[in-house]
Tab-separated table of C-alpha atoms in Angstrom:
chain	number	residue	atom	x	y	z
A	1	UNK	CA	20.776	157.734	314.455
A	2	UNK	CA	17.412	157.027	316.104
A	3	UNK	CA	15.987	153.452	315.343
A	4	UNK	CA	11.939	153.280	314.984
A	5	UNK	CA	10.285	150.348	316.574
A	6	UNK	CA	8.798	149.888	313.130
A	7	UNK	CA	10.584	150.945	310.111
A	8	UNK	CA	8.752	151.217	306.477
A	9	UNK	CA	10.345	151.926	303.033
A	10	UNK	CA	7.859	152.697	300.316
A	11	UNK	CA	9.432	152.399	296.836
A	12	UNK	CA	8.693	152.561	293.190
A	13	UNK	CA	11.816	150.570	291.425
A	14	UNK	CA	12.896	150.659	288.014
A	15	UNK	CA	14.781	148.074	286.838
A	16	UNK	CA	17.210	147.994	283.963
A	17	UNK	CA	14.431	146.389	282.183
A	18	UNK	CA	12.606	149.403	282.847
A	19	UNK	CA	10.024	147.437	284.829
A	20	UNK	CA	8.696	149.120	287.520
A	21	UNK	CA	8.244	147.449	291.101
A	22	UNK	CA	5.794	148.952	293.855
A	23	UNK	CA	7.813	147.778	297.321
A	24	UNK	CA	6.786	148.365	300.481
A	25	UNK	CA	9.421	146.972	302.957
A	26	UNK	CA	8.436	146.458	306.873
A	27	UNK	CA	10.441	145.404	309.273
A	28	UNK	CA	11.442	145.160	313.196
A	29	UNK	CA	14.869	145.926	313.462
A	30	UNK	CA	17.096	143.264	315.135
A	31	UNK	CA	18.592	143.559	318.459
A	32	UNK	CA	21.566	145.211	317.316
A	33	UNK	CA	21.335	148.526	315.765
A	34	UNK	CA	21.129	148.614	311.823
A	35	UNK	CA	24.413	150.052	310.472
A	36	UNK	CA	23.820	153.771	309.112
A	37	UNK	CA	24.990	153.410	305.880
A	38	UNK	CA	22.231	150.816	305.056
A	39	UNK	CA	19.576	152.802	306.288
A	40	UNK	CA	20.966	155.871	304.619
A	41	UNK	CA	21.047	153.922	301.303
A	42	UNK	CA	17.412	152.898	301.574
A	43	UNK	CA	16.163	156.324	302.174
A	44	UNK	CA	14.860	154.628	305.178
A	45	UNK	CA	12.259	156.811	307.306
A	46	UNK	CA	9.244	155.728	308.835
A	47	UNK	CA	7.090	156.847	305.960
A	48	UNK	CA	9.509	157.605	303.577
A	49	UNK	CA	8.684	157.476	299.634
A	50	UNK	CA	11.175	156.855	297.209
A	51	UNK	CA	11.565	156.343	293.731
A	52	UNK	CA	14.572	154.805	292.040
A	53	UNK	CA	15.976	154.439	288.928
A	54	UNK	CA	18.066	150.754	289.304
A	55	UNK	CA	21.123	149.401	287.785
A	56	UNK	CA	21.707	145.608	287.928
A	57	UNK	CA	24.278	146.686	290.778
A	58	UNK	CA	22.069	149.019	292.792
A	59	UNK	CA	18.892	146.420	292.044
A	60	UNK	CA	20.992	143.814	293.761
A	61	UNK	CA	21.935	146.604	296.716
A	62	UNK	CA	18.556	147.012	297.514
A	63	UNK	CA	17.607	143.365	297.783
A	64	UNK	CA	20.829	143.396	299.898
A	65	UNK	CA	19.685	145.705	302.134
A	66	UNK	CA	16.166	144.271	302.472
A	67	UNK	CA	17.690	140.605	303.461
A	68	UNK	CA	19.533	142.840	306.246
A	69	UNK	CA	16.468	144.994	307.627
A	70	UNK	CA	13.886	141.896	306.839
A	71	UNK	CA	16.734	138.416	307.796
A	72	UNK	CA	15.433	137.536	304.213
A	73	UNK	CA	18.393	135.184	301.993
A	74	UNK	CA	19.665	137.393	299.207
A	75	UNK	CA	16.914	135.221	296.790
A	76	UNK	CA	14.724	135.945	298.586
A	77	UNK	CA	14.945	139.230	299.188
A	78	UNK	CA	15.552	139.861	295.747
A	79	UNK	CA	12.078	137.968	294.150
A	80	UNK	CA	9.855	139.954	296.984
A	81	UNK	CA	11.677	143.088	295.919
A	82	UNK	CA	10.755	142.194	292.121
A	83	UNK	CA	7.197	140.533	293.211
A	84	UNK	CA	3.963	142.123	291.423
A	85	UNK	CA	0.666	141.669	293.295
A	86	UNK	CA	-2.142	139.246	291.446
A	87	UNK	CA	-4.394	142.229	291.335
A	88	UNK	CA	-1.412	143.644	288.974
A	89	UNK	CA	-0.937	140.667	286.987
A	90	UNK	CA	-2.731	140.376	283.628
A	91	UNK	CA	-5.564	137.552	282.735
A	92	UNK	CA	-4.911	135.443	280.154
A	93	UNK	CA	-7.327	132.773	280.174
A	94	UNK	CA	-9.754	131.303	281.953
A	95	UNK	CA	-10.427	127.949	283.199
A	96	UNK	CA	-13.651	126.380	285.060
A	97	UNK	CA	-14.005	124.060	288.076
A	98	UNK	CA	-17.593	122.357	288.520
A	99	UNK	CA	-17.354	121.085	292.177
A	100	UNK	CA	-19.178	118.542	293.573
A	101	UNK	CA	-19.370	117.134	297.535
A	102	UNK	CA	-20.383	114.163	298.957
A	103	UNK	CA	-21.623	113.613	295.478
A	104	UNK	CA	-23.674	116.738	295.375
A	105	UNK	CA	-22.959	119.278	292.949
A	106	UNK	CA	-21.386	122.533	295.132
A	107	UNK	CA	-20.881	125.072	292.109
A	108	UNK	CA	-18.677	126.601	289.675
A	109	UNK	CA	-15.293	128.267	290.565
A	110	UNK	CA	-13.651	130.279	287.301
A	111	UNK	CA	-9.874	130.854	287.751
A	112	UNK	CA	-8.111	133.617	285.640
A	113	UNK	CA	-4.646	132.275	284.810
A	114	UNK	CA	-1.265	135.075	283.948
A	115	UNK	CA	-0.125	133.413	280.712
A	116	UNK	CA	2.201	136.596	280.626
A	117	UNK	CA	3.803	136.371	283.533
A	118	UNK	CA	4.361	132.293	284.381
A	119	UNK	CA	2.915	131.391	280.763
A	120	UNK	CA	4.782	127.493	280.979
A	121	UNK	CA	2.683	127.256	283.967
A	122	UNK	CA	-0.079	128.364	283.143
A	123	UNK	CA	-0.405	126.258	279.835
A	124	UNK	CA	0.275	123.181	281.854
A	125	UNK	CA	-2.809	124.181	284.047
A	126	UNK	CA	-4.905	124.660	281.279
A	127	UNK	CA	-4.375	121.836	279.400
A	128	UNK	CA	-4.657	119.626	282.496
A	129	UNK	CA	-8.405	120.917	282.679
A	130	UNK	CA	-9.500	120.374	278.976
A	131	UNK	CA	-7.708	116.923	279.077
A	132	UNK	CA	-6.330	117.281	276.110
A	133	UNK	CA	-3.299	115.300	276.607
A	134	UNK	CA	-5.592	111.961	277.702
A	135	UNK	CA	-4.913	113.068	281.385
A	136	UNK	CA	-6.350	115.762	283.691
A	137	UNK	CA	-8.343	116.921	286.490
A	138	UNK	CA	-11.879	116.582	285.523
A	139	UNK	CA	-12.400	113.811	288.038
A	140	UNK	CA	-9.834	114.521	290.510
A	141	UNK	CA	-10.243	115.384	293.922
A	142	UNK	CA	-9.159	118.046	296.648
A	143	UNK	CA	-7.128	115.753	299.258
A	144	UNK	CA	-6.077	118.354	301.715
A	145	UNK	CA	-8.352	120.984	303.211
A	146	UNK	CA	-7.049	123.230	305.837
A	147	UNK	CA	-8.838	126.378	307.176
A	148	UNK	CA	-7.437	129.970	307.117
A	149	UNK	CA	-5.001	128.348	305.073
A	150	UNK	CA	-5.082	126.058	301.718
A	151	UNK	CA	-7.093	123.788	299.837
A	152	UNK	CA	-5.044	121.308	297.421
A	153	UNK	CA	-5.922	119.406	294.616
A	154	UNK	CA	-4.751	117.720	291.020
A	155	UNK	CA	-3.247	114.516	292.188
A	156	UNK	CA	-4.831	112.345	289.831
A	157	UNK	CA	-2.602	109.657	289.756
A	158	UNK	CA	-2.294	108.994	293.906
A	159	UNK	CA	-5.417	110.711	294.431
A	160	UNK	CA	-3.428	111.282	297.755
A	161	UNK	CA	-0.661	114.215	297.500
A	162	UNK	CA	2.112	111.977	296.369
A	163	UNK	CA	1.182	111.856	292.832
A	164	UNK	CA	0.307	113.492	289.872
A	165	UNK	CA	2.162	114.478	286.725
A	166	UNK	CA	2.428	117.727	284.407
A	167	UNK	CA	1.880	117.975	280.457
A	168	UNK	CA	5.950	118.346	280.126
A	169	UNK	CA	7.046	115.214	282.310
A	170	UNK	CA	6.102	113.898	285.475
A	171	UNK	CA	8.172	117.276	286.891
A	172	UNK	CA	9.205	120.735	285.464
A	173	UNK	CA	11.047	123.547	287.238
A	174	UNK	CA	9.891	126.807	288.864
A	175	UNK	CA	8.802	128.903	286.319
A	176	UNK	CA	9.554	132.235	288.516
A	177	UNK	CA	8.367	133.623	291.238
A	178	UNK	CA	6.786	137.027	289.960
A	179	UNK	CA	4.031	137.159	291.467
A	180	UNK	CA	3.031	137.422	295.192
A	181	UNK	CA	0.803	135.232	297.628
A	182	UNK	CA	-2.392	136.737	298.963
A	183	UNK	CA	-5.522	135.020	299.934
A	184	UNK	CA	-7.617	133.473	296.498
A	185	UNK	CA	-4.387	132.973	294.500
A	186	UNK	CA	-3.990	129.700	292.446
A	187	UNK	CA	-0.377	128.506	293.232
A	188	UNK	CA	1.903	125.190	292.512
A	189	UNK	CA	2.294	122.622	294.931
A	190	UNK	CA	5.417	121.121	295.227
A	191	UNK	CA	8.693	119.182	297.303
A	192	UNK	CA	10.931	121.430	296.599
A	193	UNK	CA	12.582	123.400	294.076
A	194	UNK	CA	12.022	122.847	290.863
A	195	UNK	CA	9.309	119.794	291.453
A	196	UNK	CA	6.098	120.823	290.015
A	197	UNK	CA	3.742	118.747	288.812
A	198	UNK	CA	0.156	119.043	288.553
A	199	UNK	CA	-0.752	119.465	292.009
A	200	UNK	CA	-1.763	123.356	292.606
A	201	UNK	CA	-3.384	125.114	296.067
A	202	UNK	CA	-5.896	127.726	296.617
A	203	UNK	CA	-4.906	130.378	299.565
A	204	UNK	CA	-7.671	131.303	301.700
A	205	UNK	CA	-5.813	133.874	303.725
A	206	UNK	CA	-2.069	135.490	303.198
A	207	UNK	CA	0.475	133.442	302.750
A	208	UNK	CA	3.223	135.579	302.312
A	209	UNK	CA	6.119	132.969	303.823
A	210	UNK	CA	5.461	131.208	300.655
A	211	UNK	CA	6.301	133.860	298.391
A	212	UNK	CA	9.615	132.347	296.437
A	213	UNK	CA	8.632	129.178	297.045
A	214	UNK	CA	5.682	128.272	295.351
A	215	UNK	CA	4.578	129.364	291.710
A	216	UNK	CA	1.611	131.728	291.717
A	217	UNK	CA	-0.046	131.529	288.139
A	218	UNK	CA	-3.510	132.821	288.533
A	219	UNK	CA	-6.358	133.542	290.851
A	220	UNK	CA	-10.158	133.130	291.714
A	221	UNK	CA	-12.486	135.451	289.326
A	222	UNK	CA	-15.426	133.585	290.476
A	223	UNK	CA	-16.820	131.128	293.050
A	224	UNK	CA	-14.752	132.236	295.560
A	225	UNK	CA	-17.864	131.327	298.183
A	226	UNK	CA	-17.614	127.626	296.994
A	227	UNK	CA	-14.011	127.499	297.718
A	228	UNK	CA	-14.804	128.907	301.416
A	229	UNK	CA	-17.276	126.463	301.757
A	230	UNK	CA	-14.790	124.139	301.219
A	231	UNK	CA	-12.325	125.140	303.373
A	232	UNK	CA	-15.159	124.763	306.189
A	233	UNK	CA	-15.602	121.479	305.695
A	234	UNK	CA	-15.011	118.521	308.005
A	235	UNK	CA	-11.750	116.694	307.900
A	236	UNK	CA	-9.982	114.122	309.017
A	237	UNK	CA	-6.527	113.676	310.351
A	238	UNK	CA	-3.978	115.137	307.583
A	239	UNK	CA	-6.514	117.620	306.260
A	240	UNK	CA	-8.438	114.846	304.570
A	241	UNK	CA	-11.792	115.907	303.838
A	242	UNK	CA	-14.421	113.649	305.131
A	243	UNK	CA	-16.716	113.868	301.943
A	244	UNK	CA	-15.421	114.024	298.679
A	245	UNK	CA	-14.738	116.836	296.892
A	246	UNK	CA	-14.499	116.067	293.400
A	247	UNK	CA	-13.984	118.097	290.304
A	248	UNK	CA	-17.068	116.800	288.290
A	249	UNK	CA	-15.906	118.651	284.882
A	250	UNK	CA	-13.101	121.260	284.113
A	251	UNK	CA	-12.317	123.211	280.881
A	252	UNK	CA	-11.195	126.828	279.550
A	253	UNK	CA	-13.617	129.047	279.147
């Protein structure tokens, strides 16, 4: 069997949940041929559509065969196979940033959290920005800025990356990992599994190697050009920014 330089499987999944999964799989085969019975299983073609109807067993298959075609760990494969995209995932709620650098007020960003999807999450984000715990962002600060790539905030303990605290403890797990990067996606921070906090990340460009790694749990609605002009900003060794930026005020809208 012939092996494409590029090889794409388009598929709508349906899981025993009856959920249903858009997937689009790409992939440069490895050096070695792919066996046949693993392309034959995928329906693999160049352009091939193909819609499924899952079992647990055959859900697991497919994730199988993605790690094979794509080098992906079986987790892995299997939360990108399940991933929705933030354009699919339903707004909640939505919470306010007033910005401010170098002392000067920037504007407004509005962030629409998925309180369906990652709804622990979500709550701990929102209740960080009303405060209504006696602890929160509205006078934190973004610490790292780095272009085509992420700004951080919500350490406002350290005020430095290395601290910070959620509503439920100073740590709570992943929630899951159901919903994909893309650039202007609002996303945990973390060291590790399970080792979130209150410090969160705004992509300003795809970050798909993050996907199953990070918590996505909402995404820019508005101000999107005040997060750009952030990411433009001078900066210091580290990704420090070399004014301020501050969140002046934060709340739910």
């Amino acid at each position: 069997m012939a092996i494409c330089n590029q090889l794409t499987l388009k598929c709508c999944l349906i899981s025993p949940k009856r959920e249903s999964f858009a997937v689009k799989i790409s992939c440069k085969p490895r050096a070695t041929a792919l066996s046949r019975p693993n392309l034959i299983m995928c329906g693999l073609t160049k352009t091939n559509k193909v819609e499924m109807h899952t079992s647990k067993r055959q859900f697991i298959g497919l994730a199988a065969a993605a790690m094979v075609t794509t080098g992906l760990t079986p987790a892995r494969a299997a939360a990108e196979l399940a991933q929705k995209s933030a354009s699919d995932a339903e707004v909640t709620e939505k919470v306010f940033f007033d910005l401010t650098v170098g002392g000067e007020p920037l504007g407004r960003v509005v962030f629409g959290l998925f309180g369906n999807d990652v709804p622990k999450t979500a709550r701990n984000f929102s209740s960080l920005a009303t405060g209504e715990y006696g602890f929160g962002y509205k006078g934190c600060g973004f610490h790292r800025v780095i272009k085509d790539f992420v700004i951080q905030g919500g350490d406002f303990t350290a005020g430095n990356g290395t601290g910070g605290k959620s509503i439920y403890g100073r740590k709570f797990p992943d929630e899951n990992f159901s919903v994909a990067h893309a650039p202007g996606v609002l996303s945990m921070a973390n060291a590790g599994p399970d080792t979130n906090g209150s410090q969160f990340f705004v992509t300003t460009v795809n970050t798909t190697w993050l996907n199953g790694k990070h918590v996505v749990f909402g995404k820019v609605l508005e101000g999107y050009e005040f997060v750009d002009q952030v990411q433009n900003l001078p900066v210091a060794r580290g990704g420090v920014p070399l004014q301020r930026v501050m969140i002046a005020d934060s709340g739910v809208l």
